[in-house]
């Protein structure tokens, strides 16, 4: 048996350590550890709930905006506020832009190089690459000259010995199976995607003032005034600007991202068979398409799938969510093993070894992560684009069904069960991006129609003044489907109108969390079991499965020192 340690895992956000035991060329067990302590939950205690989103949004700069969304929603839920339709539409447009940008960045910049050998692209014939590119899409850059120029740029980097962002890959590894021409195609689009993502996310600068960390949220709506007759707010000209960027999104997603994912997947058919894990999937539902307090109308549907049974999509009851800490660096008062977030506690207690460490030799009671272990009805759950697409598919969502069935035909898959896999996550993320394009057009059109009709309402201020709030404990649950999956913020507002408790249970905590009090593995850990490893000193295959979840450990570990001690002091002289 060989013990393989990847620490730190790169091309992710935050600090993740993966340890796997490999026997007979396959992973037999794995441990996922969040290795850095940071946080937010406790500094929210005692604050005005109306400002919680400003702090909560700083949990992450990658899935920026999503924690602001979940936070205002939690407080609105506690206070019984319904935001005006225009605020809901602007929130959806912000979220949709976030998803599309984030998914494309994930594929090209965080994940593609697990499948694409950059150095091998130097051996490609650019004329053949152009032929392949033209046969799979009508992207207007796909000429021989374009691919020749890209190859020359990569050659220059390789000759200088400085591959920069592309250095330190496992180039030449036997698990790379693309022809050099397809390697070159993907490298070219890696570079194009860098420019594209910067341009399209300007939707956030219009609707949120900036990116990351948008500035226009408000409990009760948005501080983003809409008025067709004002030069200074969201007017026709700004809507046209947004429409142009949605069109850029559509061009790149349908002409570059979608064909590239299908082309790359075509060379790795074995990977529809690895990386499944527990086959339990959870989505809270997101992107409201009706009344905010009607928790049934979502463009990302709500549901639970257990053990891969797509014929039974259960409803979600948020009271069944708990966080266990048996293998985490925390304690709960009174010996509790798992708590619902309204009763959640954040008491850090570090008991682990000090990295770097090659082998933890973990025993059944050891702690090894700064992540807690979220559970639904006691079960580990995978969250994210795959969960959302499977739940929508299982529920018979016509658009999703068409997209998924189309992709299954394209890759010659017998049925949707191939999606329970590493490649399933990659494909689902891409399909979700395509699904969002029409929704983005729809939300923009709805906003335009409202403005046409003179409905300029953007904020409900009727409960803004805390003296209108009942002087008692108020509980709220704010949920959102972030790019990486189900995100929930739970708030308890005390009789003094201050935050009494605040807990965030985050997508990467669901996916990357450690074993629980019953010894059940987390989704990363389960998904690695059975993964082939050709060379334990170059564990490329482990990275494929871990990256397919798009880890964000900054989100997943989001607590602070329980005693409120100062962590860092920066002195400016
Ligand atoms: Ni920091 Fe995040 C997303 C949230 S965590 S990236 O998407 O919430 O998994
Ligand atoms: Mg938390």
Coordinates of C-alpha atoms and ligand atoms in Angstrom, one line a residue:
X1 CA 0.0 0.0 0.0
X2 CA 1.2 3.5 -0.8
X3 CA 0.2 6.6 1.0
X4 CA -0.3 9.6 -1.4
X5 CA -0.4 13.1 0.0
X6 CA -1.3 16.2 -2.0
X7 CA -0.7 19.2 0.2
X8 CA -1.5 21.8 -0.9
X9 CA -3.9 21.1 -3.7
X10 CA -3.5 23.9 -6.2
X11 CA -5.8 25.4 -8.8
X12 CA -8.4 25.9 -6.1
X13 CA -9.3 28.6 -3.6
X14 CA -8.0 28.1 -0.1
X15 CA -6.0 25.3 1.6
X16 CA -6.8 21.7 1.0
X17 CA -4.9 18.5 1.8
X18 CA -5.8 15.2 0.3
X19 CA -4.4 12.0 1.6
X20 CA -5.1 8.7 -0.1
X21 CA -4.2 5.1 0.4
X22 CA -3.4 3.4 -2.9
X23 CA -3.4 -0.4 -3.3
X24 CA -3.1 -2.4 -6.5
X25 CA -3.2 0.8 -8.6
X26 CA -6.5 2.0 -7.0
X27 CA -7.5 4.3 -4.1
X28 CA -8.8 2.3 -1.2
X29 CA -9.5 5.1 1.2
X30 CA -9.1 8.9 1.3
X31 CA -9.0 11.8 3.8
X32 CA -9.9 15.4 2.9
X33 CA -8.6 18.1 5.3
X34 CA -9.1 21.8 5.4
X35 CA -5.8 23.0 6.8
X36 CA -6.3 26.7 7.5
X37 CA -8.3 28.4 10.2
X38 CA -10.1 31.6 9.3
X39 CA -13.6 33.0 9.6
X40 CA -16.6 35.1 9.8
X41 CA -19.4 33.6 11.8
X42 CA -18.5 34.9 15.3
X43 CA -17.8 38.5 14.3
X44 CA -21.4 38.7 13.1
X45 CA -22.7 38.1 16.6
X46 CA -24.0 41.3 18.2
X47 CA -24.1 43.2 14.9
X48 CA -27.0 44.8 13.2
X49 CA -28.6 42.1 11.0
X50 CA -29.0 44.7 8.2
X51 CA -25.2 44.9 7.8
X52 CA -24.6 41.1 8.1
X53 CA -24.3 40.8 4.3
X54 CA -21.4 43.2 4.1
X55 CA -19.3 41.0 6.4
X56 CA -20.6 37.7 5.2
X57 CA -19.8 38.5 1.6
X58 CA -16.1 38.6 2.6
X59 CA -16.2 34.8 3.2
X60 CA -15.0 34.5 -0.4
X61 CA -13.8 36.5 -3.3
X62 CA -14.3 33.7 -5.9
X63 CA -18.0 33.0 -5.4
X64 CA -18.3 36.7 -4.6
X65 CA -21.9 37.9 -4.2
X66 CA -23.4 34.6 -3.1
X67 CA -22.8 35.1 0.6
X68 CA -24.4 38.6 0.4
X69 CA -27.4 37.0 -1.4
X70 CA -27.8 34.2 1.3
X71 CA -27.3 36.7 4.1
X72 CA -29.9 39.3 3.0
X73 CA -32.3 36.5 2.3
X74 CA -31.8 35.0 5.8
X75 CA -32.6 38.3 7.4
X76 CA -35.6 38.9 5.1
X77 CA -36.8 35.4 6.0
X78 CA -36.5 36.2 9.7
X79 CA -38.3 39.5 9.3
X80 CA -40.9 38.3 6.8
X81 CA -39.9 40.7 4.0
X82 CA -40.8 40.2 0.4
X83 CA -38.5 42.1 -2.0
X84 CA -40.0 43.8 -5.1
X85 CA -39.8 41.9 -8.4
X86 CA -37.1 44.2 -9.8
X87 CA -34.8 43.4 -6.9
X88 CA -35.4 39.7 -7.4
X89 CA -34.5 40.1 -11.1
X90 CA -31.4 42.0 -10.5
X91 CA -30.3 39.4 -7.9
X92 CA -30.9 36.7 -10.4
X93 CA -29.0 38.5 -13.1
X94 CA -26.0 39.0 -10.7
X95 CA -26.2 35.3 -9.7
X96 CA -26.5 34.1 -13.3
X97 CA -23.5 36.2 -14.5
X98 CA -21.5 34.8 -11.5
X99 CA -22.3 31.2 -12.4
X100 CA -21.5 31.5 -16.1
X101 CA -18.2 33.3 -15.5
X102 CA -17.2 31.0 -12.6
X103 CA -18.0 27.8 -14.5
X104 CA -16.0 28.8 -17.6
X105 CA -13.0 29.9 -15.4
X106 CA -13.2 26.6 -13.6
X107 CA -13.1 24.5 -16.8
X108 CA -10.2 26.3 -18.5
X109 CA -8.1 27.7 -15.7
X110 CA -8.7 25.4 -12.8
X111 CA -9.5 22.0 -14.3
X112 CA -8.5 21.7 -18.0
X113 CA -4.9 21.1 -17.4
X114 CA -5.8 17.8 -15.6
X115 CA -6.9 16.6 -19.0
X116 CA -4.8 18.7 -21.4
X117 CA -1.1 18.4 -21.7
X118 CA 0.2 21.9 -22.4
X119 CA 3.7 20.7 -23.4
X120 CA 2.3 18.2 -25.8
X121 CA 0.4 21.0 -27.6
X122 CA 3.8 22.1 -29.0
X123 CA 3.8 18.9 -31.2
X124 CA 0.4 19.8 -32.8
X125 CA -0.1 20.6 -36.4
X126 CA -2.0 23.9 -36.3
X127 CA -3.6 23.2 -39.7
X128 CA -5.2 20.0 -38.3
X129 CA -6.2 21.9 -35.1
X130 CA -8.0 24.4 -37.2
X131 CA -9.8 21.6 -39.1
X132 CA -10.9 20.0 -35.8
X133 CA -12.0 23.4 -34.4
X134 CA -14.0 24.3 -37.5
X135 CA -15.7 20.8 -37.5
X136 CA -17.0 21.2 -33.9
X137 CA -18.0 24.9 -33.8
X138 CA -18.4 28.2 -35.7
X139 CA -16.1 30.1 -33.4
X140 CA -14.7 32.9 -35.6
X141 CA -11.1 32.6 -34.5
X142 CA -10.5 29.0 -35.5
X143 CA -7.9 29.6 -38.3
X144 CA -4.6 28.0 -38.8
X145 CA -2.8 31.3 -38.2
X146 CA -4.5 31.7 -34.9
X147 CA -3.4 28.3 -33.6
X148 CA 0.1 28.9 -35.0
X149 CA 0.4 32.1 -33.0
X150 CA -0.8 30.4 -29.8
X151 CA 1.7 27.6 -30.4
X152 CA 4.5 30.2 -30.9
X153 CA 3.5 31.9 -27.6
X154 CA 3.6 28.6 -25.7
X155 CA 6.9 27.7 -27.4
X156 CA 8.4 31.0 -26.3
X157 CA 7.4 30.3 -22.7
X158 CA 8.7 26.8 -22.8
X159 CA 12.0 27.9 -24.3
X160 CA 12.4 30.5 -21.5
X161 CA 11.9 27.7 -19.0
X162 CA 9.1 29.7 -17.5
X163 CA 5.7 28.2 -18.2
X164 CA 4.4 30.6 -15.6
X165 CA 0.8 29.6 -14.6
X166 CA 1.2 26.4 -16.6
X167 CA 4.4 25.3 -14.8
X168 CA 4.7 22.3 -12.5
X169 CA 2.1 20.2 -14.3
X170 CA 2.5 16.4 -14.7
X171 CA 3.3 16.9 -18.4
X172 CA 3.9 13.7 -20.2
X173 CA 1.9 11.6 -17.7
X174 CA 0.5 8.4 -19.3
X175 CA -3.0 9.4 -18.2
X176 CA -3.0 12.3 -20.7
X177 CA -4.9 10.9 -23.7
X178 CA -5.7 13.9 -26.0
X179 CA -4.1 14.1 -29.5
X180 CA -1.7 17.1 -29.5
X181 CA -4.1 19.0 -31.8
X182 CA -6.8 18.9 -29.2
X183 CA -4.3 19.9 -26.5
X184 CA -3.5 23.0 -28.7
X185 CA -7.2 23.8 -29.2
X186 CA -7.8 23.8 -25.4
X187 CA -4.6 25.9 -24.6
X188 CA -5.8 28.5 -27.2
X189 CA -9.2 28.7 -25.5
X190 CA -7.6 28.8 -22.0
X191 CA -5.9 32.1 -23.1
X192 CA -9.1 33.5 -24.8
X193 CA -11.2 32.7 -21.7
X194 CA -8.9 35.0 -19.6
X195 CA -10.0 38.0 -21.7
X196 CA -13.6 36.9 -22.0
X197 CA -14.2 36.5 -18.3
X198 CA -12.9 40.0 -17.5
X199 CA -15.2 41.5 -20.0
X200 CA -18.5 39.7 -19.3
X201 CA -18.3 40.2 -15.5
X202 CA -18.8 43.9 -16.1
X203 CA -22.4 43.0 -15.6
X204 CA -21.5 43.0 -11.9
X205 CA -20.0 46.5 -12.1
X206 CA -23.3 47.8 -13.6
X207 CA -25.6 46.0 -11.1
X208 CA -23.3 45.8 -8.1
X209 CA -20.9 48.7 -8.4
X210 CA -17.9 46.4 -8.6
X211 CA -16.6 42.9 -8.6
X212 CA -15.7 41.1 -6.4
X213 CA -17.8 42.0 -3.4
X214 CA -20.8 43.8 -4.9
X215 CA -22.0 46.9 -3.0
X216 CA -25.7 47.2 -3.9
X217 CA -27.4 44.7 -1.6
X218 CA -30.0 45.9 1.0
X219 CA -32.2 43.9 3.3
X220 CA -35.5 44.4 1.6
X221 CA -34.2 44.8 -2.0
X222 CA -31.3 46.4 -3.8
X223 CA -29.6 49.8 -3.8
X224 CA -29.5 49.8 -7.6
X225 CA -32.1 52.3 -8.8
X226 CA -33.8 51.6 -12.1
X227 CA -35.2 54.5 -14.2
X228 CA -35.2 54.7 -18.0
X229 CA -35.2 58.5 -17.8
X230 CA -32.2 59.0 -15.5
X231 CA -28.7 59.2 -16.9
X232 CA -27.2 58.1 -13.5
X233 CA -28.9 54.8 -12.7
X234 CA -29.8 51.6 -14.4
X235 CA -31.4 52.9 -17.6
X236 CA -31.9 51.7 -21.2
X237 CA -28.2 52.3 -22.1
X238 CA -27.1 50.1 -19.1
X239 CA -29.5 47.4 -20.0
X240 CA -28.2 47.4 -23.6
X241 CA -24.7 47.1 -22.1
X242 CA -25.8 44.1 -20.1
X243 CA -27.5 42.5 -23.1
X244 CA -24.3 42.8 -25.1
X245 CA -22.4 40.9 -22.4
X246 CA -25.0 38.2 -22.2
X247 CA -24.5 37.8 -25.9
X248 CA -20.8 37.5 -25.4
X249 CA -21.5 34.8 -22.8
X250 CA -23.7 33.0 -25.3
X251 CA -21.1 33.1 -28.1
X252 CA -18.3 31.8 -25.9
X253 CA -20.3 29.2 -24.1
X254 CA -22.0 27.7 -27.2
X255 CA -19.1 28.0 -29.6
X256 CA -16.1 27.3 -27.3
X257 CA -16.9 25.9 -23.9
X258 CA -19.7 23.4 -24.8
X259 CA -17.9 21.9 -27.8
X260 CA -14.6 21.8 -25.9
X261 CA -16.1 19.9 -23.0
X262 CA -17.7 17.4 -25.3
X263 CA -14.5 17.0 -27.4
X264 CA -12.3 16.5 -24.3
X265 CA -14.8 14.1 -22.7
X266 CA -14.8 12.0 -25.9
X267 CA -11.2 11.1 -25.3
X268 CA -11.7 10.0 -21.7
X269 CA -14.7 7.6 -21.7
X270 CA -13.3 5.7 -18.7
X271 CA -13.9 8.8 -16.5
X272 CA -17.7 8.4 -16.8
X273 CA -17.0 5.3 -14.6
X274 CA -14.8 6.9 -11.8
X275 CA -15.5 9.4 -9.1
X276 CA -19.2 8.8 -8.2
X277 CA -19.0 8.7 -4.4
X278 CA -22.2 8.3 -2.4
X279 CA -24.6 9.3 -5.2
X280 CA -26.6 11.4 -2.7
X281 CA -27.4 14.9 -4.1
X282 CA -28.9 18.0 -2.6
X283 CA -30.2 21.3 -4.0
X284 CA -31.9 24.0 -1.9
X285 CA -33.4 25.6 -5.0
X286 CA -32.4 29.0 -6.3
X287 CA -33.1 31.8 -8.8
X288 CA -36.6 32.6 -7.7
X289 CA -39.0 33.0 -10.6
X290 CA -41.9 34.1 -8.5
X291 CA -42.9 35.4 -5.1
X292 CA -39.8 35.3 -2.8
X293 CA -41.6 33.6 0.1
X294 CA -43.1 30.9 -2.1
X295 CA -40.4 28.3 -1.7
X296 CA -41.5 26.3 -4.7
X297 CA -40.8 28.5 -7.7
X298 CA -37.2 28.2 -8.7
X299 CA -35.2 28.0 -12.0
X300 CA -32.7 25.9 -10.0
X301 CA -35.1 23.3 -8.6
X302 CA -35.1 22.1 -5.0
X303 CA -34.7 18.4 -4.1
X304 CA -32.8 15.5 -2.6
X305 CA -31.7 12.3 -4.4
X306 CA -30.5 9.3 -2.3
X307 CA -28.3 6.6 -3.7
X308 CA -28.6 7.6 -7.3
X309 CA -32.4 7.0 -7.5
X310 CA -33.5 9.6 -10.1
X311 CA -37.1 8.4 -10.0
X312 CA -37.5 9.7 -6.4
X313 CA -36.6 13.3 -5.9
X314 CA -37.5 14.1 -2.3
X315 CA -38.4 17.6 -1.0
X316 CA -35.9 19.5 1.3
X317 CA -36.8 20.1 4.9
X318 CA -34.1 22.5 6.2
X319 CA -34.7 21.3 9.8
X320 CA -33.0 18.0 8.8
X321 CA -29.7 19.7 8.3
X322 CA -27.0 19.3 10.9
X323 CA -23.2 19.7 11.2
X324 CA -21.2 17.0 12.9
X325 CA -17.7 17.6 14.3
X326 CA -16.4 14.2 15.3
X327 CA -13.3 14.6 13.0
X328 CA -13.1 18.4 13.0
X329 CA -11.1 20.8 15.1
X330 CA -14.1 22.0 17.1
X331 CA -16.1 21.1 20.3
X332 CA -19.8 21.4 21.0
X333 CA -21.1 22.2 24.4
X334 CA -22.8 19.5 26.5
X335 CA -21.2 16.7 24.4
X336 CA -23.5 17.2 21.4
X337 CA -22.2 15.4 18.3
X338 CA -24.2 17.2 15.6
X339 CA -26.3 20.5 15.7
X340 CA -28.8 22.3 13.5
X341 CA -27.4 25.6 12.4
X342 CA -29.8 27.7 14.4
X343 CA -28.3 26.0 17.5
X344 CA -24.8 25.8 15.8
X345 CA -21.7 26.5 17.8
X346 CA -18.2 27.6 16.6
X347 CA -15.7 26.5 19.3
X348 CA -12.3 25.8 17.7
X349 CA -10.0 23.3 19.4
X350 CA -7.0 22.3 17.4
X351 CA -5.8 18.8 18.2
X352 CA -4.0 17.8 15.0
X353 CA -0.4 17.6 13.9
X354 CA 1.4 20.5 12.5
X355 CA 1.9 20.4 8.7
X356 CA 3.9 19.6 6.7
X357 CA 3.2 16.0 7.5
X358 CA 3.4 13.0 5.2
X359 CA 1.2 10.6 6.9
X360 CA -1.4 11.3 9.5
X361 CA -2.0 7.6 10.4
X362 CA -5.5 8.6 11.2
X363 CA -7.5 6.5 13.7
X364 CA -11.3 6.3 14.1
X365 CA -11.4 9.1 16.6
X366 CA -8.8 11.5 15.1
X367 CA -9.6 15.0 14.1
X368 CA -8.2 16.1 10.8
X369 CA -10.0 19.1 9.4
X370 CA -11.1 22.7 10.0
X371 CA -14.3 21.8 8.1
X372 CA -17.4 20.5 9.9
X373 CA -19.4 17.6 8.3
X374 CA -22.8 18.8 7.1
X375 CA -25.4 16.1 6.9
X376 CA -29.0 15.9 5.6
X377 CA -31.1 13.6 7.6
X378 CA -27.8 12.1 8.8
X379 CA -26.5 11.5 5.2
X380 CA -23.6 13.0 3.4
X381 CA -24.7 14.9 0.3
X382 CA -23.0 16.1 -2.8
X383 CA -24.0 19.6 -3.8
X384 CA -23.2 21.6 -6.9
X385 CA -24.0 21.7 -10.7
X386 CA -24.3 17.9 -10.9
X387 CA -26.7 17.8 -8.0
X388 CA -28.8 20.6 -9.6
X389 CA -28.9 19.1 -13.1
X390 CA -29.8 15.6 -11.7
X391 CA -32.5 17.0 -9.5
X392 CA -34.0 19.0 -12.4
X393 CA -33.7 16.0 -14.7
X394 CA -35.3 13.7 -12.1
X395 CA -38.1 16.3 -11.7
X396 CA -38.7 16.4 -15.5
X397 CA -37.6 20.0 -16.1
X398 CA -38.1 20.1 -19.9
X399 CA -35.1 22.4 -20.8
X400 CA -32.7 20.5 -18.6
X401 CA -33.9 17.1 -19.9
X402 CA -33.3 18.3 -23.5
X403 CA -29.8 19.5 -22.6
X404 CA -28.8 16.4 -20.6
X405 CA -30.3 13.9 -23.2
X406 CA -28.5 15.8 -26.0
X407 CA -25.2 15.5 -24.2
X408 CA -25.7 11.9 -23.4
X409 CA -26.4 11.2 -27.1
X410 CA -23.3 13.2 -28.1
X411 CA -21.0 11.1 -25.8
X412 CA -22.9 7.9 -26.7
X413 CA -23.9 7.1 -23.1
X414 CA -26.6 4.5 -22.4
X415 CA -28.4 6.5 -19.7
X416 CA -28.0 9.3 -17.2
X417 CA -26.3 7.1 -14.6
X418 CA -22.9 7.9 -16.3
X419 CA -23.4 11.3 -14.8
X420 CA -22.6 9.9 -11.4
X421 CA -18.9 10.4 -12.1
X422 CA -16.0 12.8 -12.4
X423 CA -16.9 13.7 -16.0
X424 CA -20.5 14.0 -14.9
X425 CA -19.6 17.0 -12.8
X426 CA -17.6 18.5 -15.7
X427 CA -20.5 18.0 -18.1
X428 CA -23.2 19.2 -15.7
X429 CA -21.3 22.4 -15.0
X430 CA -21.2 23.1 -18.8
X431 CA -24.9 22.2 -19.3
X432 CA -25.9 24.4 -16.5
X433 CA -24.1 27.3 -18.1
X434 CA -26.1 26.7 -21.3
X435 CA -29.3 26.5 -19.3
X436 CA -28.6 29.9 -17.7
X437 CA -28.2 31.8 -21.0
X438 CA -31.9 31.8 -21.8
X439 CA -32.8 32.6 -18.2
X440 CA -30.4 35.6 -18.3
X441 CA -32.2 36.9 -21.4
X442 CA -35.5 36.3 -19.8
X443 CA -34.7 38.2 -16.5
X444 CA -33.4 41.1 -18.5
X445 CA -36.5 41.2 -20.6
X446 CA -38.7 41.1 -17.5
X447 CA -36.8 43.9 -16.0
X448 CA -37.1 45.9 -19.2
X449 CA -40.9 45.3 -19.3
X450 CA -41.3 46.4 -15.7
X451 CA -39.4 49.6 -16.4
X452 CA -41.5 50.1 -19.6
X453 CA -44.6 49.8 -17.4
X454 CA -43.4 52.3 -14.9
X455 CA -42.7 49.8 -12.1
X456 CA -39.4 51.2 -10.7
X457 CA -39.7 49.6 -7.2
X458 CA -36.4 48.2 -6.0
X459 CA -36.7 48.1 -2.2
X460 CA -39.3 47.4 0.4
X461 CA -38.4 49.7 3.3
X462 CA -41.5 49.0 5.5
X463 CA -39.5 46.9 8.0
X464 CA -36.2 48.8 7.7
X465 CA -36.6 50.4 11.1
X466 CA -35.8 47.9 13.9
X467 CA -38.5 49.4 16.1
X468 CA -41.0 47.8 13.8
X469 CA -39.5 44.3 14.6
X470 CA -41.1 42.1 17.3
X471 CA -39.0 42.2 20.5
X472 CA -38.4 38.4 20.5
X473 CA -36.0 35.9 19.0
X474 CA -36.5 35.7 15.2
X475 CA -35.1 32.8 13.2
X476 CA -34.3 33.1 9.5
X477 CA -32.9 30.8 6.8
X478 CA -31.3 32.2 3.7
X479 CA -30.5 29.8 0.9
X480 CA -28.9 30.2 -2.5
X481 CA -27.5 27.9 -5.1
X482 CA -23.9 29.2 -5.5
X483 CA -21.8 28.0 -8.4
X484 CA -20.4 25.1 -6.1
X485 CA -23.8 24.2 -4.7
X486 CA -26.2 24.6 -1.9
X487 CA -25.4 27.5 0.4
X488 CA -27.3 28.3 3.5
X489 CA -27.0 31.1 6.1
X490 CA -29.0 30.7 9.4
X491 CA -29.6 33.8 11.6
X492 CA -31.1 34.2 15.0
X493 CA -32.0 37.9 15.7
X494 CA -32.5 38.6 19.4
X495 CA -35.1 40.7 21.2
X496 CA -32.5 43.5 21.2
X497 CA -32.6 43.4 17.4
X498 CA -28.9 42.3 17.2
X499 CA -27.6 39.0 15.7
X500 CA -27.7 36.4 18.4
X501 CA -26.3 33.5 16.3
X502 CA -25.1 33.2 12.7
X503 CA -24.1 30.1 10.9
X504 CA -23.1 29.5 7.3
X505 CA -23.1 26.0 5.9
X506 CA -21.3 26.3 2.6
X507 CA -21.1 24.2 -0.6
X508 CA -17.5 23.2 -0.2
X509 CA -18.2 22.3 3.4
X510 CA -20.8 19.8 2.2
X511 CA -18.4 18.3 -0.4
X512 CA -15.0 18.6 1.3
X513 CA -16.0 17.8 4.9
X514 CA -14.4 15.0 6.8
X515 CA -15.9 11.8 8.2
X516 CA -18.8 12.3 10.7
X517 CA -19.7 10.8 14.1
X518 CA -20.9 7.6 12.4
X519 CA -17.7 7.2 10.4
X520 CA -19.4 8.1 7.1
X521 CA -17.0 9.7 4.6
X522 CA -17.6 13.1 3.1
X523 CA -18.3 13.4 -0.7
X524 CA -14.6 14.1 -1.8
X525 CA -13.4 11.1 0.3
X526 CA -16.1 8.8 -1.1
X527 CA -15.6 9.9 -4.7
X528 CA -11.9 9.1 -4.6
X529 CA -12.4 5.4 -3.7
X530 CA -11.7 3.2 -6.7
X531 CA -9.9 5.9 -8.6
X532 CA -7.0 4.4 -10.6
X533 CA -3.5 5.8 -9.9
X534 CA -0.9 5.0 -12.5
X535 CA 2.0 6.6 -10.7
X536 CA 1.6 7.5 -7.0
X537 CA 4.4 10.0 -7.2
X538 CA 2.3 12.0 -9.8
X539 CA -1.3 11.6 -8.6
X540 CA -2.9 13.3 -11.6
X541 CA -6.0 11.1 -11.4
X542 CA -6.8 12.2 -7.8
X543 CA -6.6 15.9 -9.0
X544 CA -9.1 15.1 -11.7
X545 CA -11.8 14.0 -9.3
X546 CA -11.1 16.6 -6.6
X547 CA -11.0 19.5 -9.2
X548 CA -14.2 18.2 -10.7
X549 CA -15.9 19.5 -7.5
X550 CA -14.3 23.0 -7.9
X551 CA -13.1 23.2 -4.3
X552 CA -13.2 26.5 -2.4
X553 CA -11.7 26.1 1.0
X554 CA -11.9 29.8 1.7
X555 CA -15.7 29.4 1.7
X556 CA -15.6 26.0 3.5
X557 CA -13.6 27.2 6.5
X558 CA -15.2 30.5 7.6
X559 CA -15.0 30.7 11.3
X560 CA -13.1 33.0 13.6
X561 CA -11.2 32.7 16.9
X562 CA -14.0 32.0 19.4
X563 CA -12.5 34.4 22.0
X564 CA -12.4 37.2 19.4
X565 CA -8.6 37.4 19.8
X566 CA -6.7 39.4 17.2
X567 CA -5.4 37.1 14.5
X568 CA -3.2 39.5 12.5
X569 CA -2.2 43.1 12.9
X570 CA -1.1 45.1 10.0
X571 CA 0.9 48.2 10.8
X572 CA 1.1 51.0 8.3
X573 CA 4.1 53.3 8.8
Ligands
LIG1 NI1 -15.6 30.4 -2.2 FE1 -18.5 29.2 -2.7 C1 -19.4 28.8 -4.2 C2 -20.0 29.4 -1.7 S1 -18.1 27.5 -1.7 S2 -16.6 29.5 -3.7 O1 -19.8 28.6 -5.2 O2 -20.9 29.6 -1.1 O3 -18.2 26.1 -2.2
LIG2 MG1 -20.3 27.3 9.2

